Coordinates of C-alpha atoms and ligand atoms in Angstrom, one line a residue:
M156 CA 183.8 -22.1 -43.7
T157 CA 185.6 -24.7 -41.5
V158 CA 184.9 -28.2 -42.7
S159 CA 185.9 -31.2 -40.6
R160 CA 186.2 -34.6 -42.2
A161 CA 184.6 -37.8 -41.2
P162 CA 186.9 -40.7 -40.2
S163 CA 187.9 -42.8 -43.2
G164 CA 186.9 -46.4 -43.8
H165 CA 189.2 -48.2 -41.3
H166 CA 187.6 -46.5 -38.3
G167 CA 184.5 -48.3 -39.2
A168 CA 180.8 -47.5 -38.9
V169 CA 180.8 -47.0 -35.2
A170 CA 183.4 -44.3 -35.3
R171 CA 181.6 -42.5 -38.2
R172 CA 178.4 -42.6 -36.2
K173 CA 180.1 -41.1 -33.2
F174 CA 181.7 -38.4 -35.3
R175 CA 178.3 -37.5 -36.9
K176 CA 176.6 -37.4 -33.5
T177 CA 179.3 -34.9 -32.2
N178 CA 178.8 -32.9 -35.4
T179 CA 175.1 -33.0 -34.9
D180 CA 175.3 -31.7 -31.4
R181 CA 177.4 -28.8 -32.6
C182 CA 175.0 -28.1 -35.4
V183 CA 172.0 -28.0 -33.0
A184 CA 174.0 -25.7 -30.7
D185 CA 174.9 -23.4 -33.6
L186 CA 171.2 -23.3 -34.7
V187 CA 170.2 -22.4 -31.1
A188 CA 172.8 -19.7 -31.0
A189 CA 171.6 -18.3 -34.3
I190 CA 167.8 -18.2 -33.9
G191 CA 167.1 -18.9 -30.2
A192 CA 166.4 -22.1 -28.2
D193 CA 162.6 -21.7 -28.5
R194 CA 162.9 -21.9 -32.3
V195 CA 164.9 -25.2 -32.6
R196 CA 163.6 -28.6 -31.7
A197 CA 165.9 -31.7 -31.7
D198 CA 163.9 -34.1 -29.6
G199 CA 162.7 -37.4 -31.1
A200 CA 159.0 -36.6 -31.4
S201 CA 159.6 -33.3 -33.3
R202 CA 162.0 -35.0 -35.7
L203 CA 159.7 -37.9 -36.2
L204 CA 156.8 -35.5 -37.0
A205 CA 159.0 -33.7 -39.6
S206 CA 160.3 -37.0 -41.2
T207 CA 157.4 -37.6 -43.4
D208 CA 154.4 -36.0 -45.2
A209 CA 151.0 -37.3 -46.2
S210 CA 152.4 -39.7 -48.7
I211 CA 153.1 -43.4 -48.2
F212 CA 156.9 -42.7 -48.3
V213 CA 158.5 -43.7 -45.0
G214 CA 162.3 -43.3 -45.6
G215 CA 162.7 -39.7 -44.3
H216 CA 164.8 -38.8 -41.2
A217 CA 164.7 -35.2 -40.0
G218 CA 167.5 -33.6 -38.2
P219 CA 166.8 -30.6 -36.0
V220 CA 163.6 -28.8 -36.8
C221 CA 163.8 -25.0 -37.0
F222 CA 160.8 -22.6 -36.6
P223 CA 162.2 -19.3 -37.9
E224 CA 160.0 -16.2 -37.7
S225 CA 161.7 -14.0 -40.3
T226 CA 163.7 -14.1 -43.5
A227 CA 166.8 -13.3 -41.5
Q228 CA 166.3 -16.3 -39.3
V229 CA 165.8 -18.6 -42.4
Q230 CA 169.1 -17.2 -43.7
A231 CA 170.7 -18.1 -40.4
C232 CA 169.4 -21.6 -40.5
V233 CA 170.6 -22.2 -44.0
R234 CA 174.1 -20.8 -43.2
V235 CA 174.5 -23.0 -40.1
A236 CA 173.4 -26.0 -42.1
A237 CA 175.9 -25.1 -44.8
A238 CA 178.7 -24.7 -42.3
H239 CA 177.9 -28.2 -41.0
R240 CA 177.5 -29.6 -44.5
R241 CA 173.9 -30.5 -43.8
P242 CA 171.1 -30.5 -46.4
V243 CA 168.1 -28.2 -45.8
V244 CA 164.5 -29.1 -46.3
A245 CA 161.7 -26.5 -46.3
R246 CA 158.5 -27.7 -44.7
G247 CA 155.0 -26.2 -44.8
A248 CA 152.1 -28.2 -43.5
G249 CA 153.5 -31.6 -44.6
S250 CA 150.4 -32.3 -46.6
G251 CA 152.4 -33.2 -49.7
L252 CA 151.7 -36.6 -51.3
T253 CA 155.1 -37.5 -52.9
G254 CA 157.5 -37.4 -50.0
G255 CA 158.7 -33.9 -51.1
A256 CA 159.0 -32.6 -47.5
A257 CA 160.4 -35.9 -46.1
P258 CA 164.1 -35.1 -45.4
L259 CA 166.8 -37.3 -46.9
G260 CA 170.3 -37.3 -45.4
S261 CA 169.2 -36.2 -42.0
A262 CA 168.7 -32.7 -43.1
V263 CA 168.0 -29.6 -41.1
V264 CA 164.3 -28.9 -41.5
V265 CA 163.1 -25.3 -41.9
S266 CA 159.4 -25.2 -40.9
T267 CA 157.5 -22.2 -42.0
T268 CA 154.6 -22.6 -39.7
R269 CA 155.5 -19.5 -37.6
M270 CA 155.9 -17.4 -40.8
N271 CA 152.1 -17.1 -41.2
Q272 CA 151.4 -13.4 -41.5
I273 CA 149.4 -11.8 -44.3
L274 CA 151.7 -8.8 -44.6
E275 CA 149.8 -6.5 -47.0
V276 CA 146.7 -6.5 -49.2
D277 CA 146.6 -4.1 -52.1
V278 CA 142.9 -4.2 -53.1
D279 CA 143.4 -1.7 -56.0
N280 CA 146.1 -3.8 -57.6
R281 CA 144.7 -7.1 -56.4
V282 CA 147.9 -8.2 -54.9
A283 CA 148.7 -9.6 -51.4
W284 CA 152.2 -10.1 -49.8
V285 CA 152.1 -13.1 -47.6
E286 CA 154.5 -15.2 -45.6
P287 CA 155.0 -18.8 -46.8
G288 CA 153.4 -20.4 -43.8
V289 CA 150.0 -18.8 -44.4
I290 CA 147.4 -21.5 -44.9
N291 CA 145.7 -21.4 -48.2
L292 CA 142.1 -21.2 -46.9
D293 CA 143.0 -18.6 -44.3
L294 CA 144.1 -16.3 -47.0
S295 CA 140.8 -16.6 -48.9
N296 CA 138.8 -16.2 -45.7
H297 CA 140.8 -13.1 -44.8
L298 CA 139.9 -11.6 -48.2
E299 CA 136.2 -12.6 -48.1
D300 CA 134.9 -9.2 -47.0
L301 CA 136.9 -7.5 -49.8
G302 CA 135.1 -9.6 -52.4
L303 CA 138.4 -11.3 -53.3
H304 CA 140.1 -14.7 -53.0
F305 CA 143.2 -16.7 -53.8
A306 CA 142.0 -18.9 -56.7
P307 CA 144.1 -22.1 -56.3
D308 CA 142.0 -24.2 -54.0
P309 CA 143.6 -27.6 -53.3
S310 CA 141.3 -30.1 -51.6
S311 CA 143.8 -29.8 -48.7
Q312 CA 143.3 -26.0 -48.5
Q313 CA 142.3 -26.1 -44.8
V314 CA 145.9 -27.1 -43.9
C315 CA 148.3 -26.6 -46.8
T316 CA 150.5 -23.5 -47.0
I317 CA 151.1 -20.9 -49.7
G318 CA 154.8 -21.9 -49.6
G319 CA 153.9 -25.5 -50.3
N320 CA 151.5 -24.4 -53.0
V321 CA 154.2 -22.4 -54.7
A322 CA 156.8 -25.3 -54.4
N323 CA 154.4 -27.8 -55.8
N324 CA 152.6 -25.5 -58.2
S325 CA 149.4 -26.8 -56.7
G326 CA 146.0 -27.0 -58.3
G327 CA 142.5 -27.5 -57.2
P328 CA 139.0 -27.9 -58.5
H329 CA 138.6 -24.3 -59.6
C330 CA 141.9 -24.2 -61.4
L331 CA 140.3 -25.4 -64.6
A332 CA 139.2 -21.9 -65.5
Y333 CA 141.5 -19.9 -63.3
G334 CA 144.8 -21.7 -63.7
V335 CA 147.1 -23.3 -61.2
T336 CA 149.4 -21.6 -58.7
S337 CA 151.9 -20.4 -61.3
A338 CA 149.2 -18.1 -62.7
H339 CA 148.7 -16.5 -59.3
V340 CA 152.2 -15.8 -58.1
L341 CA 153.8 -12.5 -59.1
A342 CA 157.0 -12.3 -57.0
I343 CA 158.8 -14.6 -54.5
E344 CA 161.5 -13.6 -52.0
V345 CA 163.8 -16.6 -51.7
V346 CA 166.7 -17.6 -49.4
L347 CA 169.3 -19.4 -51.6
S348 CA 171.5 -22.3 -50.4
D349 CA 174.4 -19.9 -49.5
G350 CA 172.0 -17.7 -47.4
E351 CA 171.7 -14.9 -50.0
V352 CA 168.2 -13.4 -50.4
V353 CA 166.9 -12.7 -53.9
M354 CA 163.6 -11.5 -55.3
L355 CA 162.3 -13.5 -58.2
G356 CA 159.7 -11.9 -60.5
G357 CA 158.0 -8.6 -59.5
L358 CA 154.8 -6.6 -59.5
D359 CA 155.4 -5.0 -62.9
A360 CA 153.4 -6.4 -65.7
E361 CA 156.6 -7.4 -67.5
P362 CA 159.4 -7.8 -65.0
G363 CA 162.8 -7.7 -66.7
G364 CA 165.0 -10.7 -67.5
Y365 CA 164.4 -14.4 -67.4
D366 CA 161.3 -15.6 -65.7
L367 CA 163.1 -17.1 -62.7
R368 CA 159.8 -16.8 -60.7
G369 CA 158.4 -19.3 -63.2
A370 CA 161.4 -21.6 -62.7
F371 CA 160.9 -21.5 -58.9
V372 CA 157.2 -22.3 -58.9
G373 CA 157.0 -26.1 -58.9
S374 CA 160.6 -26.6 -58.0
E375 CA 159.7 -28.6 -54.9
G376 CA 162.0 -26.9 -52.4
M377 CA 165.1 -27.6 -54.5
L378 CA 166.0 -24.1 -55.5
G379 CA 165.7 -22.3 -52.2
I380 CA 163.2 -21.4 -49.5
A381 CA 160.4 -19.0 -50.3
T382 CA 160.1 -16.4 -47.4
R383 CA 157.6 -13.9 -48.9
V384 CA 155.2 -14.3 -51.8
A385 CA 153.2 -11.7 -53.8
V386 CA 150.0 -13.5 -54.9
R387 CA 147.5 -12.3 -57.4
L388 CA 144.0 -11.9 -56.0
T389 CA 140.9 -12.9 -57.9
R390 CA 137.5 -11.2 -57.6
N391 CA 134.7 -13.4 -56.3
P392 CA 132.3 -14.2 -59.1
R393 CA 129.1 -12.2 -59.2
S394 CA 127.0 -15.3 -59.9
I395 CA 127.6 -19.1 -59.6
R396 CA 125.6 -22.1 -60.8
T397 CA 126.6 -25.6 -59.5
L398 CA 125.3 -28.7 -61.2
L399 CA 125.3 -32.3 -60.0
L400 CA 125.2 -34.7 -63.0
S401 CA 124.5 -38.4 -62.4
F402 CA 125.3 -41.0 -64.9
G403 CA 124.6 -44.7 -65.5
D404 CA 128.2 -45.4 -66.5
V405 CA 131.6 -43.9 -66.1
E406 CA 132.1 -43.7 -69.8
S407 CA 129.1 -41.3 -70.3
A408 CA 130.4 -39.1 -67.5
A409 CA 133.9 -39.0 -69.1
E410 CA 132.4 -38.3 -72.6
T411 CA 130.3 -35.5 -71.2
V412 CA 133.5 -33.8 -69.9
G413 CA 135.0 -33.9 -73.3
A414 CA 131.9 -32.6 -75.0
V415 CA 131.5 -29.7 -72.6
I416 CA 135.0 -28.5 -73.2
A417 CA 134.7 -29.2 -77.0
S418 CA 131.6 -26.9 -77.1
G419 CA 133.9 -24.0 -76.1
L420 CA 132.7 -23.7 -72.5
V421 CA 135.3 -23.5 -69.8
P422 CA 133.5 -24.1 -66.5
A423 CA 135.2 -23.0 -63.3
A424 CA 135.3 -26.7 -62.2
I425 CA 134.4 -30.1 -63.5
E426 CA 135.0 -32.8 -60.8
M427 CA 134.3 -36.5 -61.2
M428 CA 133.6 -39.2 -58.6
D429 CA 132.9 -42.8 -59.3
K430 CA 130.3 -44.9 -57.5
R431 CA 132.6 -46.2 -54.7
C432 CA 133.7 -42.7 -54.0
V433 CA 130.2 -41.4 -53.9
A434 CA 129.2 -44.1 -51.4
A435 CA 132.2 -43.3 -49.2
V436 CA 131.4 -39.6 -49.2
E437 CA 127.7 -40.2 -48.5
D438 CA 128.5 -42.4 -45.5
F439 CA 130.8 -39.7 -44.2
V440 CA 129.3 -36.3 -44.8
H441 CA 125.8 -37.0 -46.4
A442 CA 126.4 -34.6 -49.2
G443 CA 123.2 -35.6 -51.0
Y444 CA 124.9 -37.3 -53.9
P445 CA 122.9 -40.1 -55.7
R446 CA 124.1 -43.5 -54.4
D447 CA 122.7 -45.3 -57.4
A448 CA 124.8 -43.4 -60.0
E449 CA 127.9 -45.1 -61.5
A450 CA 129.6 -41.7 -61.7
V451 CA 128.8 -38.1 -60.9
L452 CA 130.1 -34.8 -62.2
L453 CA 130.2 -31.7 -60.1
V454 CA 130.2 -28.8 -62.6
E455 CA 130.4 -25.2 -61.6
V456 CA 130.0 -22.2 -63.9
D457 CA 130.5 -18.6 -62.8
G458 CA 130.7 -15.1 -64.0
L459 CA 128.1 -12.4 -64.8
P460 CA 124.5 -13.5 -64.1
G461 CA 123.1 -13.7 -67.7
G462 CA 126.1 -15.5 -69.0
V463 CA 126.1 -18.0 -66.1
E464 CA 122.5 -18.9 -66.8
L465 CA 123.3 -19.6 -70.5
Q466 CA 126.4 -21.7 -69.6
A467 CA 124.4 -23.8 -67.1
Q468 CA 121.7 -24.5 -69.6
R469 CA 124.3 -25.5 -72.2
V470 CA 126.0 -27.9 -69.7
E471 CA 122.6 -29.4 -68.9
E472 CA 121.8 -29.9 -72.6
I473 CA 125.1 -31.7 -73.2
A474 CA 124.8 -33.8 -70.1
N475 CA 121.3 -34.9 -71.2
R476 CA 122.7 -36.1 -74.5
F477 CA 124.7 -38.6 -72.4
G478 CA 121.8 -39.7 -70.4
A479 CA 122.6 -37.7 -67.2
D480 CA 120.2 -36.9 -64.5
V481 CA 120.8 -33.2 -63.7
R482 CA 120.3 -31.2 -60.5
V483 CA 121.2 -27.6 -59.9
A484 CA 122.1 -26.5 -56.4
S485 CA 119.0 -24.7 -55.1
D486 CA 120.9 -22.4 -52.6
P487 CA 124.4 -21.6 -51.3
E488 CA 123.9 -24.2 -48.5
E489 CA 123.3 -27.0 -51.0
R490 CA 126.3 -25.9 -53.1
A491 CA 128.5 -25.8 -50.0
L492 CA 127.4 -29.3 -49.0
W493 CA 128.2 -30.7 -52.5
W494 CA 131.6 -29.1 -52.3
K495 CA 132.1 -30.3 -48.8
G496 CA 131.5 -33.8 -50.1
R497 CA 134.0 -33.5 -52.9
K498 CA 136.7 -32.0 -50.6
S499 CA 136.1 -34.6 -47.9
A500 CA 136.5 -37.5 -50.3
F501 CA 140.0 -38.4 -49.1
G502 CA 139.0 -38.3 -45.5
A503 CA 135.9 -40.4 -46.2
I504 CA 138.2 -43.2 -47.5
A505 CA 139.6 -43.7 -44.0
R506 CA 136.3 -45.3 -43.1
I507 CA 136.9 -48.0 -45.6
K508 CA 140.6 -48.9 -45.1
P509 CA 143.3 -47.5 -42.9
D510 CA 145.7 -46.6 -45.7
Y511 CA 145.5 -45.1 -49.1
Y512 CA 147.8 -44.4 -52.0
L513 CA 146.6 -41.3 -53.9
H514 CA 147.8 -41.1 -57.5
D515 CA 148.2 -38.0 -59.7
T516 CA 148.7 -38.4 -63.4
V517 CA 147.3 -36.4 -66.3
V518 CA 145.9 -37.8 -69.5
P519 CA 144.5 -36.1 -72.6
R520 CA 140.7 -35.6 -72.0
S521 CA 140.1 -37.7 -75.1
K522 CA 141.8 -40.7 -73.4
L523 CA 139.9 -40.4 -70.1
V524 CA 137.6 -43.3 -70.8
E525 CA 140.4 -45.6 -72.1
V526 CA 142.7 -44.9 -69.2
L527 CA 139.9 -45.2 -66.6
R528 CA 139.1 -48.7 -68.0
S529 CA 142.8 -49.7 -67.7
I530 CA 142.9 -48.5 -64.1
Y531 CA 139.9 -50.6 -63.1
E532 CA 141.5 -53.6 -65.0
I533 CA 144.9 -53.1 -63.2
I534 CA 143.2 -52.8 -59.8
D535 CA 140.9 -55.9 -60.3
R536 CA 143.9 -58.0 -61.5
H537 CA 145.8 -57.2 -58.3
G538 CA 142.7 -57.8 -56.2
L539 CA 142.7 -54.2 -54.8
L540 CA 140.1 -51.5 -54.2
V541 CA 140.2 -48.2 -56.1
L542 CA 138.1 -45.1 -55.7
N543 CA 138.2 -42.4 -58.4
V544 CA 137.8 -38.8 -57.6
F545 CA 139.5 -36.2 -59.9
H546 CA 139.7 -33.0 -61.7
A547 CA 138.1 -34.3 -64.9
G548 CA 138.1 -31.0 -66.7
D549 CA 141.8 -31.0 -67.1
G550 CA 142.3 -34.8 -67.3
N551 CA 144.0 -34.9 -63.9
L552 CA 143.3 -38.4 -62.6
H553 CA 143.4 -39.2 -58.8
P554 CA 142.8 -42.9 -58.4
I555 CA 142.9 -43.7 -54.7
I556 CA 144.0 -47.2 -53.9
A557 CA 142.5 -48.0 -50.4
Y558 CA 144.2 -50.8 -48.5
D559 CA 145.4 -52.1 -45.2
S560 CA 149.1 -52.2 -45.0
R561 CA 148.9 -54.8 -42.2
E562 CA 147.8 -57.4 -44.7
P563 CA 150.8 -59.4 -45.8
G564 CA 152.0 -58.5 -49.3
V565 CA 149.4 -55.9 -50.0
S566 CA 151.8 -52.9 -49.9
E567 CA 153.8 -54.5 -52.7
K568 CA 150.7 -55.0 -54.8
V569 CA 149.7 -51.4 -54.2
R570 CA 153.1 -50.2 -55.4
E571 CA 153.0 -52.4 -58.4
A572 CA 149.5 -51.3 -59.4
G573 CA 150.7 -47.7 -58.9
R574 CA 153.6 -48.3 -61.3
E575 CA 151.2 -49.7 -63.9
I576 CA 148.8 -46.7 -63.6
I577 CA 151.7 -44.4 -64.3
E578 CA 152.7 -46.5 -67.3
V579 CA 149.2 -46.5 -68.8
S580 CA 148.9 -42.8 -68.3
L581 CA 152.2 -42.1 -70.0
A582 CA 151.4 -44.5 -72.8
A583 CA 148.2 -42.5 -73.4
G584 CA 150.2 -39.4 -73.9
G585 CA 149.9 -38.2 -70.3
V586 CA 152.3 -36.8 -67.8
L587 CA 153.6 -38.0 -64.4
S588 CA 152.0 -35.4 -62.3
G589 CA 149.2 -32.9 -62.5
E590 CA 149.7 -31.1 -59.2
H591 CA 151.2 -33.2 -56.4
G592 CA 154.7 -33.1 -57.9
I593 CA 157.5 -35.7 -58.2
G594 CA 159.3 -35.8 -54.8
V595 CA 160.6 -39.2 -54.1
E596 CA 157.5 -41.1 -55.2
K597 CA 157.9 -40.5 -58.9
R598 CA 161.6 -39.6 -59.0
D599 CA 162.6 -42.9 -60.6
F600 CA 159.9 -42.7 -63.2
M601 CA 161.3 -39.4 -64.6
P602 CA 163.3 -41.3 -67.3
L603 CA 160.0 -42.6 -68.7
M604 CA 159.1 -39.1 -69.6
F605 CA 162.4 -37.2 -70.0
S606 CA 165.6 -38.1 -72.0
D607 CA 169.0 -38.0 -70.4
S608 CA 169.6 -34.7 -72.0
D609 CA 166.4 -33.3 -70.6
L610 CA 167.3 -34.5 -67.1
D611 CA 170.8 -33.0 -67.4
H612 CA 169.4 -29.6 -68.3
Q613 CA 167.0 -29.8 -65.4
A614 CA 170.0 -30.6 -63.1
R615 CA 172.0 -27.6 -64.6
L616 CA 169.1 -25.3 -63.8
R617 CA 169.0 -26.6 -60.3
A618 CA 172.8 -26.1 -59.9
A619 CA 172.4 -22.5 -61.0
F620 CA 170.4 -21.9 -57.9
D621 CA 171.9 -24.4 -55.5
E622 CA 175.5 -24.9 -56.4
L623 CA 176.1 -26.5 -53.0
C624 CA 173.5 -29.2 -53.5
V625 CA 172.0 -28.4 -50.2
M626 CA 168.3 -27.7 -50.9
N627 CA 166.1 -30.8 -50.5
P628 CA 168.6 -33.2 -52.2
G629 CA 167.5 -36.5 -53.6
K630 CA 164.1 -35.3 -54.8
V631 CA 162.7 -35.1 -58.4
L632 CA 166.0 -35.9 -60.3
P633 CA 167.0 -39.6 -60.4
S634 CA 170.5 -40.9 -60.3
P635 CA 172.8 -40.0 -62.0
H636 CA 171.2 -36.7 -62.7
S637 CA 170.7 -35.8 -59.1
C638 CA 173.3 -33.4 -57.7
S639 CA 173.7 -35.8 -54.7
D640 CA 174.4 -39.5 -54.4
I641 CA 170.9 -40.7 -53.6
A642 CA 172.0 -44.0 -52.2
S643 CA 174.3 -42.4 -49.7
L644 CA 171.5 -39.9 -48.8
N645 CA 169.3 -42.8 -48.0
D646 CA 172.1 -44.5 -46.0
A647 CA 172.6 -41.4 -44.0
G648 CA 168.9 -41.7 -43.2
E649 CA 169.8 -43.8 -40.2
D650 CA 168.8 -41.9 -37.2
L651 CA 171.9 -39.8 -36.5
W652 CA 170.2 -37.2 -34.4
G653 CA 169.0 -39.2 -31.4
Ligands
LIG93 C1 143.8 -34.8 -48.5 C2 144.7 -34.1 -49.5 C3 144.2 -33.5 -50.6 C4 145.0 -32.9 -51.5 N1 144.5 -32.2 -52.6 C5 145.3 -31.5 -53.4 C6 144.8 -30.8 -54.5 O1 143.5 -30.8 -54.7 N2 145.6 -30.2 -55.3 C7 147.0 -30.2 -55.1 O2 147.7 -29.6 -55.9 N3 147.5 -30.8 -54.0 C8 146.7 -31.5 -53.2 N4 147.3 -32.2 -52.1 C9 148.7 -32.2 -51.9 C10 149.3 -31.0 -51.0 O3 148.3 -30.6 -50.1 C11 149.8 -29.9 -51.8 O4 150.9 -30.3 -52.6 C12 150.2 -28.6 -51.0 O5 150.5 -27.5 -51.8 C13 151.4 -28.9 -50.1 O6 151.5 -27.8 -49.2 P1 152.2 -28.0 -47.7 O7 152.2 -26.7 -47.1 O8 151.6 -29.1 -47.0 O9 153.7 -28.4 -48.2 P2 154.7 -29.6 -47.7 O10 154.0 -30.9 -47.9 O11 155.2 -29.2 -46.3 O12 155.9 -29.4 -48.7 C14 155.6 -29.7 -50.1 C15 156.9 -29.4 -50.9 O13 157.1 -27.9 -50.8 C16 158.4 -27.6 -50.3 N5 158.2 -26.3 -49.6 C17 157.3 -26.1 -48.6 N6 157.4 -24.8 -48.2 C18 158.3 -24.2 -48.9 C19 158.9 -22.9 -49.0 N7 158.5 -22.0 -48.2 N8 159.9 -22.7 -49.9 C20 160.3 -23.7 -50.7 N9 159.8 -24.9 -50.7 C21 158.8 -25.2 -49.8 C22 158.8 -28.8 -49.5 O14 160.2 -28.9 -49.4 C23 158.2 -29.9 -50.3 O15 159.1 -30.3 -51.4 C24 146.4 -32.8 -51.2 C25 146.9 -33.5 -50.1 C26 146.1 -34.1 -49.2 C27 146.7 -34.8 -48.0

């Protein structure tokens, strides 16, 4: 590889900028030569669109954006980036909530949106091979007539990609019983930072060697780019009962969650919404939720018909003990409407305030009530507005702070409240993220949860995959454990590509 060196200090910033610009033009030209002009965009609008995700992080700067259509083209992009000593950031739909896909260091962006084919469905073995840009819901819709689906169902499933799900180990309402993405991925074809292609995991029940597939799931684009994924398919349940439980206070709802799980039941889903969230959803989609309840639980049980009836009765008995008003969805349309309400909750918030900061911590179920109380206290103290909607069954909290960033000082308050929510969650024995990942948002909180030694070992695992420190640098691992100098990555974030 030929590596040219940037002018040293005495040439000053202007000379360095010019040098980088020339290098950038060469990089774009090499990408075009490698994968074709119609698959590379270097205009300002394309780069701006690829510079952020759905989070509130705004510090990303994309270099050229590549739209490969095959594994070989992904390899070519990675090799050109390496030759120009540029980082590479994989990008799915950009629906991530932690800045994970927001490029640092003016990286080459590899978008998977044109790698969106469902390559093979093996019904007998319940496995599908898909490209990483397949949209989560498209896969389940494709499988509908076969009586199968892909179980992880993030609320963003209408837009998010399987590659993004794998990289973030995404969850969803129905992951309580079925498990998150890692339980549904068998094998992953990956392009490494030097352009080599490897297959992690396999279709055998016990693939040999270390579980590198397991290491890759949840690695947030830092170990390589997934170019094909073998996913496990789940049979659609024979019978489903959906219950809407309304409570006079949040505590009773939270205690019901604990009591249901303690009874030995594992419903397919237990989702909770507080009063403000219910009001926002009702105003938006008219889901039929009770506006007078302080909190509602959406509980779903599924399986064989007889067992489902028994489970639903048991949930109802427990909820009654905590003073709930119980409704059971009368038909598939009512069930669909209730779920539409839950999955539209984030969109509904846009009617209240133009901005929101969606949190994602996990606390032990036994601490739900205590932590929720603390969250309301933090929010009140900062004079902010919070709506709670979350996967209550696994203690995965999603407080949404709704705000208007145009109001002076409010963004600082939102960040401060966010920090305090993380701290109370960790103090209660929780963890930093249930499903959205770490990205940039929680990178600097990692030392609150991991020791220096833990972080060093994570960095060594990363280095085993990405010796060149090319793949999505500056994410997850804080300084000094990151393989890159985070400060200089951020400096390089000035727009060098214009
Ligand atoms: C309204 C809303 C609701 C949401 N609800 C949920 C929810 O219920 N559960 C949940 O888990 N998340 C949820 N999310 C977060 C987000 O949708 C998920 O994290 C999703 O999996 C991201 O997929 P994506 O295709 O948008 O990935 P992106 O945002 O494009 O990327 C996310 C990360 O994956 C990496 N990546 C993408 N593709 C690849 C690839 N092929 N190879 C390697 N790395 C790759 C990126 O570099 C980045 O680090 C929600 C987001 C929104 C906006």
